[in-house]
Amino acid sequence: MGKRKKDIRFVPVQVDLLERIIEISKREGKPVSALIHEALEESIRVYEMKGSLREMVAEYELLKTLRETGAVIVPSSILYYSTEKLYRLDQRALLEKWYAAGQWYGRYLQAKFRGDDVIEVLRRFLSTCAWNITDLAVSNRDGEVEFQCIAPNLSMQNTELFSKYLEGIMDALGYELVRNDTIRGLVLMGFKRRERRGRLAQEPP
């Protein structure tokens, strides 16, 4: 007796979604049915890992952004050791470097995610892969943005560097610093939107 074929059932799909799937299938050189089957299989894997498609897509987008901006993965212990050594040698120059790096990254986010809520993109970036933050709260109301970042493993030096980096990002996004209550492992910063934006950072530091 031959192998029994799997049951096939039809599921309604919105016309606009189907048209986009057809476009992708042409671009990828795959049959529409194969593309849909692959998408469903991968979706099931995500949910079986107790994740969500929205989270997976957001994290992929952020990781892709990091790769495009030249980010590299290094153990946090090495990074913190190096920055603390440099901090003691030339605190002012290192703070300026991190501020400038933040400005460039803020401009990059603004250009890449044009039309999106850039503050929300920044929140996802910080919560996903920045500085071992264990607790993050971001408030964005009426042109005022407040950050509460808790990172217990950060030294005072690295906490200050992180706050300077965040200040640079927000400056590039058109916000001025109005409050900075930074202590070891805790960053509380408030920003207010400027009427006129600051000078554009021309190139990566």
mmCIF file of N, CA and C in Angstrom, residues 18-125:
data_model
loop_
_atom_site.group_PDB
_atom_site.id
_atom_site.type_symbol
_atom_site.label_atom_id
_atom_site.label_comp_id
_atom_site.label_asym_id
_atom_site.label_seq_id
_atom_site.Cartn_x
_atom_site.Cartn_y
_atom_site.Cartn_z
ATOM 1 N N LEU A 18 -1.182 38.168 -0.324
ATOM 2 C CA LEU A 18 -0.883 37.174 -1.348
ATOM 3 C C LEU A 18 -0.086 37.799 -2.490
ATOM 4 N N GLU A 19 -0.411 39.029 -2.853
ATOM 5 C CA GLU A 19 0.318 39.706 -3.934
ATOM 6 C C GLU A 19 1.776 39.936 -3.532
ATOM 7 N N ARG A 20 2.007 40.287 -2.273
ATOM 8 C CA ARG A 20 3.383 40.486 -1.809
ATOM 9 C C ARG A 20 4.135 39.162 -1.771
ATOM 10 N N ILE A 21 3.450 38.077 -1.390
ATOM 11 C CA ILE A 21 4.074 36.757 -1.382
ATOM 12 C C ILE A 21 4.465 36.351 -2.798
ATOM 13 N N ILE A 22 3.597 36.620 -3.762
ATOM 14 C CA ILE A 22 3.892 36.291 -5.164
ATOM 15 C C ILE A 22 5.124 37.058 -5.644
ATOM 16 N N GLU A 23 5.217 38.340 -5.259
ATOM 17 C CA GLU A 23 6.380 39.149 -5.648
ATOM 18 C C GLU A 23 7.669 38.557 -5.070
ATOM 19 N N ILE A 24 7.603 38.166 -3.801
ATOM 20 C CA ILE A 24 8.783 37.596 -3.154
ATOM 21 C C ILE A 24 9.157 36.266 -3.792
ATOM 22 N N SER A 25 8.156 35.439 -4.119
ATOM 23 C CA SER A 25 8.433 34.140 -4.737
ATOM 24 C C SER A 25 9.134 34.306 -6.081
ATOM 25 N N LYS A 26 8.752 35.333 -6.822
ATOM 26 C CA LYS A 26 9.413 35.600 -8.112
ATOM 27 C C LYS A 26 10.852 36.034 -7.887
ATOM 28 N N ARG A 27 11.041 36.903 -6.894
ATOM 29 C CA ARG A 27 12.385 37.404 -6.612
ATOM 30 C C ARG A 27 13.312 36.300 -6.124
ATOM 31 N N GLU A 28 12.772 35.401 -5.293
ATOM 32 C CA GLU A 28 13.569 34.329 -4.713
ATOM 33 C C GLU A 28 13.646 33.096 -5.611
ATOM 34 N N GLY A 29 12.823 33.062 -6.647
ATOM 35 C CA GLY A 29 12.823 31.903 -7.534
ATOM 36 C C GLY A 29 12.238 30.662 -6.896
ATOM 37 N N LYS A 30 11.248 30.851 -6.015
ATOM 38 C CA LYS A 30 10.597 29.729 -5.331
ATOM 39 C C LYS A 30 9.112 29.721 -5.672
ATOM 40 N N PRO A 31 8.503 28.530 -5.763
ATOM 41 C CA PRO A 31 7.056 28.474 -5.932
ATOM 42 C C PRO A 31 6.360 29.108 -4.730
ATOM 43 N N VAL A 32 5.199 29.700 -4.977
ATOM 44 C CA VAL A 32 4.455 30.338 -3.903
ATOM 45 C C VAL A 32 4.164 29.346 -2.775
ATOM 46 N N SER A 33 3.773 28.132 -3.127
ATOM 47 C CA SER A 33 3.435 27.128 -2.115
ATOM 48 C C SER A 33 4.646 26.790 -1.248
ATOM 49 N N ALA A 34 5.830 26.692 -1.885
ATOM 50 C CA ALA A 34 7.045 26.381 -1.128
ATOM 51 C C ALA A 34 7.409 27.520 -0.180
ATOM 52 N N LEU A 35 7.217 28.767 -0.637
ATOM 53 C CA LEU A 35 7.532 29.926 0.188
ATOM 54 C C LEU A 35 6.604 29.988 1.408
ATOM 55 N N ILE A 36 5.333 29.754 1.185
ATOM 56 C CA ILE A 36 4.371 29.779 2.287
ATOM 57 C C ILE A 36 4.657 28.648 3.266
ATOM 58 N N HIS A 37 4.982 27.453 2.736
ATOM 59 C CA HIS A 37 5.293 26.312 3.595
ATOM 60 C C HIS A 37 6.507 26.609 4.465
ATOM 61 N N GLU A 38 7.536 27.204 3.858
ATOM 62 C CA GLU A 38 8.749 27.550 4.611
ATOM 63 C C GLU A 38 8.442 28.581 5.694
ATOM 64 N N ALA A 39 7.643 29.592 5.347
ATOM 65 C CA ALA A 39 7.293 30.635 6.314
ATOM 66 C C ALA A 39 6.526 30.054 7.495
ATOM 67 N N LEU A 40 5.607 29.146 7.211
ATOM 68 C CA LEU A 40 4.825 28.525 8.286
ATOM 69 C C LEU A 40 5.707 27.645 9.175
ATOM 70 N N GLU A 41 6.605 26.891 8.562
ATOM 71 C CA GLU A 41 7.502 26.036 9.346
ATOM 72 C C GLU A 41 8.366 26.857 10.298
ATOM 73 N N GLU A 42 8.950 27.954 9.779
ATOM 74 C CA GLU A 42 9.810 28.786 10.612
ATOM 75 C C GLU A 42 8.999 29.497 11.697
ATOM 76 N N SER A 43 7.762 29.875 11.364
ATOM 77 C CA SER A 43 6.900 30.520 12.360
ATOM 78 C C SER A 43 6.609 29.564 13.508
ATOM 79 N N ILE A 44 6.342 28.315 13.175
ATOM 80 C CA ILE A 44 6.066 27.312 14.207
ATOM 81 C C ILE A 44 7.285 27.124 15.106
ATOM 82 N N ARG A 45 8.494 27.111 14.510
ATOM 83 C CA ARG A 45 9.718 26.976 15.303
ATOM 84 C C ARG A 45 9.845 28.114 16.311
ATOM 85 N N VAL A 46 9.521 29.343 15.867
ATOM 86 C CA VAL A 46 9.614 30.499 16.759
ATOM 87 C C VAL A 46 8.680 30.338 17.948
ATOM 88 N N TYR A 47 7.438 29.964 17.678
ATOM 89 C CA TYR A 47 6.456 29.839 18.757
ATOM 90 C C TYR A 47 6.772 28.648 19.665
ATOM 91 N N GLU A 48 7.368 27.606 19.112
ATOM 92 C CA GLU A 48 7.768 26.473 19.944
ATOM 93 C C GLU A 48 8.909 26.846 20.883
ATOM 94 N N MET A 49 9.689 27.863 20.516
ATOM 95 C CA MET A 49 10.753 28.368 21.392
ATOM 96 C C MET A 49 10.225 29.413 22.373
ATOM 97 N N LYS A 50 8.904 29.536 22.438
ATOM 98 C CA LYS A 50 8.239 30.488 23.336
ATOM 99 C C LYS A 50 8.537 31.933 22.962
ATOM 100 N N GLY A 51 8.829 32.166 21.687
ATOM 101 C CA GLY A 51 9.060 33.516 21.217
ATOM 102 C C GLY A 51 7.868 34.010 20.421
ATOM 103 N N SER A 52 8.045 35.131 19.755
ATOM 104 C CA SER A 52 6.999 35.656 18.883
ATOM 105 C C SER A 52 7.646 36.164 17.601
ATOM 106 N N LEU A 53 6.902 36.133 16.521
ATOM 107 C CA LEU A 53 7.436 36.598 15.242
ATOM 108 C C LEU A 53 7.826 38.068 15.313
ATOM 109 N N ARG A 54 7.017 38.859 15.985
ATOM 110 C CA ARG A 54 7.304 40.286 16.083
ATOM 111 C C ARG A 54 8.661 40.522 16.763
ATOM 112 N N GLU A 55 8.909 39.776 17.853
ATOM 113 C CA GLU A 55 10.182 39.911 18.564
ATOM 114 C C GLU A 55 11.346 39.450 17.702
ATOM 115 N N MET A 56 11.167 38.340 16.993
ATOM 116 C CA MET A 56 12.245 37.807 16.162
ATOM 117 C C MET A 56 12.605 38.768 15.035
ATOM 118 N N VAL A 57 11.588 39.334 14.388
ATOM 119 C CA VAL A 57 11.835 40.279 13.300
ATOM 120 C C VAL A 57 12.518 41.530 13.837
ATOM 121 N N ALA A 58 12.059 42.028 14.997
ATOM 122 C CA ALA A 58 12.659 43.220 15.592
ATOM 123 C C ALA A 58 14.128 42.981 15.942
ATOM 124 N N GLU A 59 14.424 41.813 16.516
ATOM 125 C CA GLU A 59 15.803 41.520 16.895
ATOM 126 C C GLU A 59 16.685 41.328 15.660
ATOM 127 N N TYR A 60 16.150 40.699 14.629
ATOM 128 C CA TYR A 60 16.919 40.556 13.390
ATOM 129 C C TYR A 60 17.225 41.929 12.794
ATOM 130 N N GLU A 61 16.233 42.800 12.809
ATOM 131 C CA GLU A 61 16.424 44.139 12.266
ATOM 132 C C GLU A 61 17.504 44.889 13.028
ATOM 133 N N LEU A 62 17.487 44.743 14.353
ATOM 134 C CA LEU A 62 18.492 45.413 15.167
ATOM 135 C C LEU A 62 19.890 44.836 14.941
ATOM 136 N N LEU A 63 19.991 43.511 14.862
ATOM 137 C CA LEU A 63 21.286 42.882 14.628
ATOM 138 C C LEU A 63 21.835 43.264 13.253
ATOM 139 N N LYS A 64 20.948 43.359 12.280
ATOM 140 C CA LYS A 64 21.352 43.782 10.935
ATOM 141 C C LYS A 64 21.867 45.219 10.973
ATOM 142 N N THR A 65 21.189 46.060 11.749
ATOM 143 C CA THR A 65 21.625 47.446 11.900
ATOM 144 C C THR A 65 22.997 47.524 12.551
ATOM 145 N N LEU A 66 23.211 46.707 13.593
ATOM 146 C CA LEU A 66 24.511 46.693 14.256
ATOM 147 C C LEU A 66 25.618 46.270 13.303
ATOM 148 N N ARG A 67 25.355 45.247 12.496
ATOM 149 C CA ARG A 67 26.354 44.791 11.540
ATOM 150 C C ARG A 67 26.672 45.880 10.520
ATOM 151 N N GLU A 68 25.649 46.579 10.059
ATOM 152 C CA GLU A 68 25.845 47.630 9.058
ATOM 153 C C GLU A 68 26.626 48.813 9.618
ATOM 154 N N THR A 69 26.531 49.027 10.922
ATOM 155 C CA THR A 69 27.247 50.147 11.533
ATOM 156 C C THR A 69 28.629 49.770 12.035
ATOM 157 N N GLY A 70 29.061 48.534 11.760
ATOM 158 C CA GLY A 70 30.417 48.124 12.102
ATOM 159 C C GLY A 70 30.593 47.615 13.511
ATOM 160 N N ALA A 71 29.497 47.266 14.176
ATOM 161 C CA ALA A 71 29.603 46.752 15.541
ATOM 162 C C ALA A 71 30.242 45.368 15.536
ATOM 163 N N VAL A 72 30.995 45.066 16.593
ATOM 164 C CA VAL A 72 31.613 43.756 16.746
ATOM 165 C C VAL A 72 31.242 43.194 18.117
ATOM 166 N N ILE A 73 31.266 41.884 18.236
ATOM 167 C CA ILE A 73 30.925 41.226 19.486
ATOM 168 C C ILE A 73 32.203 40.896 20.248
ATOM 169 N N VAL A 74 32.303 41.426 21.458
ATOM 170 C CA VAL A 74 33.443 41.113 22.327
ATOM 171 C C VAL A 74 32.889 40.829 23.728
ATOM 172 N N PRO A 75 33.598 40.028 24.533
ATOM 173 C CA PRO A 75 33.144 39.786 25.908
ATOM 174 C C PRO A 75 33.052 41.102 26.672
ATOM 175 N N SER A 76 31.988 41.271 27.433
ATOM 176 C CA SER A 76 31.798 42.525 28.167
ATOM 177 C C SER A 76 32.945 42.779 29.141
ATOM 178 N N SER A 77 33.516 41.715 29.713
ATOM 179 C CA SER A 77 34.612 41.903 30.667
ATOM 180 C C SER A 77 35.820 42.569 30.006
ATOM 181 N N ILE A 78 36.091 42.197 28.740
ATOM 182 C CA ILE A 78 37.206 42.812 28.006
ATOM 183 C C ILE A 78 36.903 44.265 27.688
ATOM 184 N N LEU A 79 35.686 44.525 27.236
ATOM 185 C CA LEU A 79 35.295 45.898 26.910
ATOM 186 C C LEU A 79 35.397 46.795 28.131
ATOM 187 N N TYR A 80 34.835 46.340 29.250
ATOM 188 C CA TYR A 80 34.826 47.166 30.448
ATOM 189 C C TYR A 80 36.238 47.382 30.984
ATOM 190 N N TYR A 81 37.071 46.345 30.934
ATOM 191 C CA TYR A 81 38.457 46.478 31.388
ATOM 192 C C TYR A 81 39.190 47.532 30.560
ATOM 193 N N SER A 82 39.009 47.472 29.240
ATOM 194 C CA SER A 82 39.704 48.400 28.338
ATOM 195 C C SER A 82 39.233 49.832 28.544
ATOM 196 N N THR A 83 37.914 50.017 28.637
ATOM 197 C CA THR A 83 37.402 51.380 28.783
ATOM 198 C C THR A 83 37.791 51.986 30.138
ATOM 199 N N GLU A 84 37.833 51.178 31.174
ATOM 200 C CA GLU A 84 38.222 51.697 32.482
ATOM 201 C C GLU A 84 39.696 52.115 32.505
ATOM 202 N N LYS A 85 40.538 51.348 31.809
ATOM 203 C CA LYS A 85 41.950 51.724 31.700
ATOM 204 C C LYS A 85 42.095 53.051 30.961
ATOM 205 N N LEU A 86 41.408 53.186 29.830
ATOM 206 C CA LEU A 86 41.484 54.420 29.038
ATOM 207 C C LEU A 86 40.876 55.594 29.791
ATOM 208 N N TYR A 87 39.818 55.310 30.543
ATOM 209 C CA TYR A 87 39.146 56.366 31.316
ATOM 210 C C TYR A 87 40.124 57.018 32.285
ATOM 211 N N ARG A 88 40.944 56.208 32.924
ATOM 212 C CA ARG A 88 41.905 56.745 33.882
ATOM 213 C C ARG A 88 43.024 57.524 33.189
ATOM 214 N N LEU A 89 43.355 57.126 31.955
ATOM 215 C CA LEU A 89 44.435 57.802 31.224
ATOM 216 C C LEU A 89 43.982 59.123 30.623
ATOM 217 N N ASP A 90 42.783 59.151 30.041
ATOM 218 C CA ASP A 90 42.307 60.377 29.380
ATOM 219 C C ASP A 90 40.782 60.397 29.409
ATOM 220 N N GLN A 91 40.231 60.746 30.557
ATOM 221 C CA GLN A 91 38.786 60.732 30.757
ATOM 222 C C GLN A 91 38.058 61.620 29.758
ATOM 223 N N ARG A 92 38.535 62.843 29.597
ATOM 224 C CA ARG A 92 37.835 63.806 28.744
ATOM 225 C C ARG A 92 37.761 63.322 27.296
ATOM 226 N N ALA A 93 38.880 62.859 26.760
ATOM 227 C CA ALA A 93 38.900 62.417 25.363
ATOM 228 C C ALA A 93 37.993 61.210 25.152
ATOM 229 N N LEU A 94 37.980 60.290 26.120
ATOM 230 C CA LEU A 94 37.146 59.099 25.975
ATOM 231 C C LEU A 94 35.665 59.457 26.024
ATOM 232 N N LEU A 95 35.288 60.364 26.912
ATOM 233 C CA LEU A 95 33.893 60.806 26.964
ATOM 234 C C LEU A 95 33.479 61.475 25.656
ATOM 235 N N GLU A 96 34.388 62.264 25.092
ATOM 236 C CA GLU A 96 34.089 62.917 23.814
ATOM 237 C C GLU A 96 33.915 61.894 22.694
ATOM 238 N N LYS A 97 34.732 60.848 22.724
ATOM 239 C CA LYS A 97 34.626 59.789 21.711
ATOM 240 C C LYS A 97 33.275 59.088 21.788
ATOM 241 N N TRP A 98 32.843 58.752 22.991
ATOM 242 C CA TRP A 98 31.563 58.059 23.145
ATOM 243 C C TRP A 98 30.394 58.963 22.779
ATOM 244 N N TYR A 99 30.518 60.243 23.086
ATOM 245 C CA TYR A 99 29.471 61.192 22.708
ATOM 246 C C TYR A 99 29.377 61.296 21.189
ATOM 247 N N ALA A 100 30.529 61.400 20.531
ATOM 248 C CA ALA A 100 30.561 61.488 19.075
ATOM 249 C C ALA A 100 30.028 60.216 18.428
ATOM 250 N N ALA A 101 30.374 59.053 19.024
ATOM 251 C CA ALA A 101 29.858 57.784 18.505
ATOM 252 C C ALA A 101 28.341 57.740 18.624
ATOM 253 N N GLY A 102 27.815 58.259 19.739
ATOM 254 C CA GLY A 102 26.372 58.318 19.910
ATOM 255 C C GLY A 102 25.718 59.225 18.891
ATOM 256 N N GLN A 103 26.331 60.361 18.599
ATOM 257 C CA GLN A 103 25.789 61.278 17.593
ATOM 258 C C GLN A 103 25.696 60.594 16.229
ATOM 259 N N TRP A 104 26.766 59.922 15.846
ATOM 260 C CA TRP A 104 26.756 59.259 14.544
ATOM 261 C C TRP A 104 25.686 58.174 14.495
ATOM 262 N N TYR A 105 25.584 57.392 15.559
ATOM 263 C CA TYR A 105 24.601 56.311 15.566
ATOM 264 C C TYR A 105 23.183 56.871 15.559
ATOM 265 N N GLY A 106 22.962 57.970 16.255
ATOM 266 C CA GLY A 106 21.640 58.594 16.237
ATOM 267 C C GLY A 106 21.254 59.052 14.848
ATOM 268 N N ARG A 107 22.197 59.641 14.123
ATOM 269 C CA ARG A 107 21.926 60.062 12.744
ATOM 270 C C ARG A 107 21.639 58.861 11.849
ATOM 271 N N TYR A 108 22.358 57.779 12.098
ATOM 272 C CA TYR A 108 22.129 56.568 11.312
ATOM 273 C C TYR A 108 20.721 56.033 11.549
ATOM 274 N N LEU A 109 20.305 55.967 12.803
ATOM 275 C CA LEU A 109 18.954 55.494 13.120
ATOM 276 C C LEU A 109 17.905 56.379 12.469
ATOM 277 N N GLN A 110 18.139 57.678 12.519
ATOM 278 C CA GLN A 110 17.181 58.624 11.955
ATOM 279 C C GLN A 110 17.031 58.433 10.451
ATOM 280 N N ALA A 111 18.143 58.156 9.767
ATOM 281 C CA ALA A 111 18.092 57.956 8.322
ATOM 282 C C ALA A 111 17.519 56.595 7.951
ATOM 283 N N LYS A 112 17.904 55.560 8.672
ATOM 284 C CA LYS A 112 17.483 54.203 8.331
ATOM 285 C C LYS A 112 16.021 53.953 8.660
ATOM 286 N N PHE A 113 15.550 54.509 9.769
ATOM 287 C CA PHE A 113 14.180 54.253 10.213
ATOM 288 C C PHE A 113 13.307 55.487 10.020
ATOM 289 N N ARG A 114 13.533 56.178 8.927
ATOM 290 C CA ARG A 114 12.755 57.369 8.600
ATOM 291 C C ARG A 114 11.275 57.020 8.524
ATOM 292 N N GLY A 115 10.448 57.772 9.204
ATOM 293 C CA GLY A 115 9.015 57.505 9.195
ATOM 294 C C GLY A 115 8.571 56.611 10.332
ATOM 295 N N ASP A 116 9.531 55.941 10.999
ATOM 296 C CA ASP A 116 9.204 55.099 12.146
ATOM 297 C C ASP A 116 9.366 55.904 13.440
ATOM 298 N N ASP A 117 8.929 55.325 14.523
ATOM 299 C CA ASP A 117 9.136 55.911 15.838
ATOM 300 C C ASP A 117 10.572 55.593 16.265
ATOM 301 N N VAL A 118 11.473 56.533 16.040
ATOM 302 C CA VAL A 118 12.894 56.279 16.270
ATOM 303 C C VAL A 118 13.179 56.045 17.756
ATOM 304 N N ILE A 119 12.438 56.697 18.634
ATOM 305 C CA ILE A 119 12.647 56.482 20.069
ATOM 306 C C ILE A 119 12.304 55.040 20.430
ATOM 307 N N GLU A 120 11.257 54.491 19.812
ATOM 308 C CA GLU A 120 10.897 53.096 20.061
ATOM 309 C C GLU A 120 11.963 52.161 19.510
ATOM 310 N N VAL A 121 12.519 52.491 18.342
ATOM 311 C CA VAL A 121 13.616 51.698 17.780
ATOM 312 C C VAL A 121 14.811 51.722 18.735
ATOM 313 N N LEU A 122 15.116 52.891 19.273
ATOM 314 C CA LEU A 122 16.220 53.021 20.217
ATOM 315 C C LEU A 122 15.949 52.207 21.481
ATOM 316 N N ARG A 123 14.705 52.234 21.951
ATOM 317 C CA ARG A 123 14.357 51.444 23.134
ATOM 318 C C ARG A 123 14.603 49.962 22.891
ATOM 319 N N ARG A 124 14.198 49.468 21.714
ATOM 320 C CA ARG A 124 14.407 48.055 21.399
ATOM 321 C C ARG A 124 15.892 47.732 21.323
ATOM 322 N N PHE A 125 16.661 48.636 20.741
ATOM 323 C CA PHE A 125 18.107 48.439 20.647
ATOM 324 C C PHE A 125 18.727 48.337 22.035
#
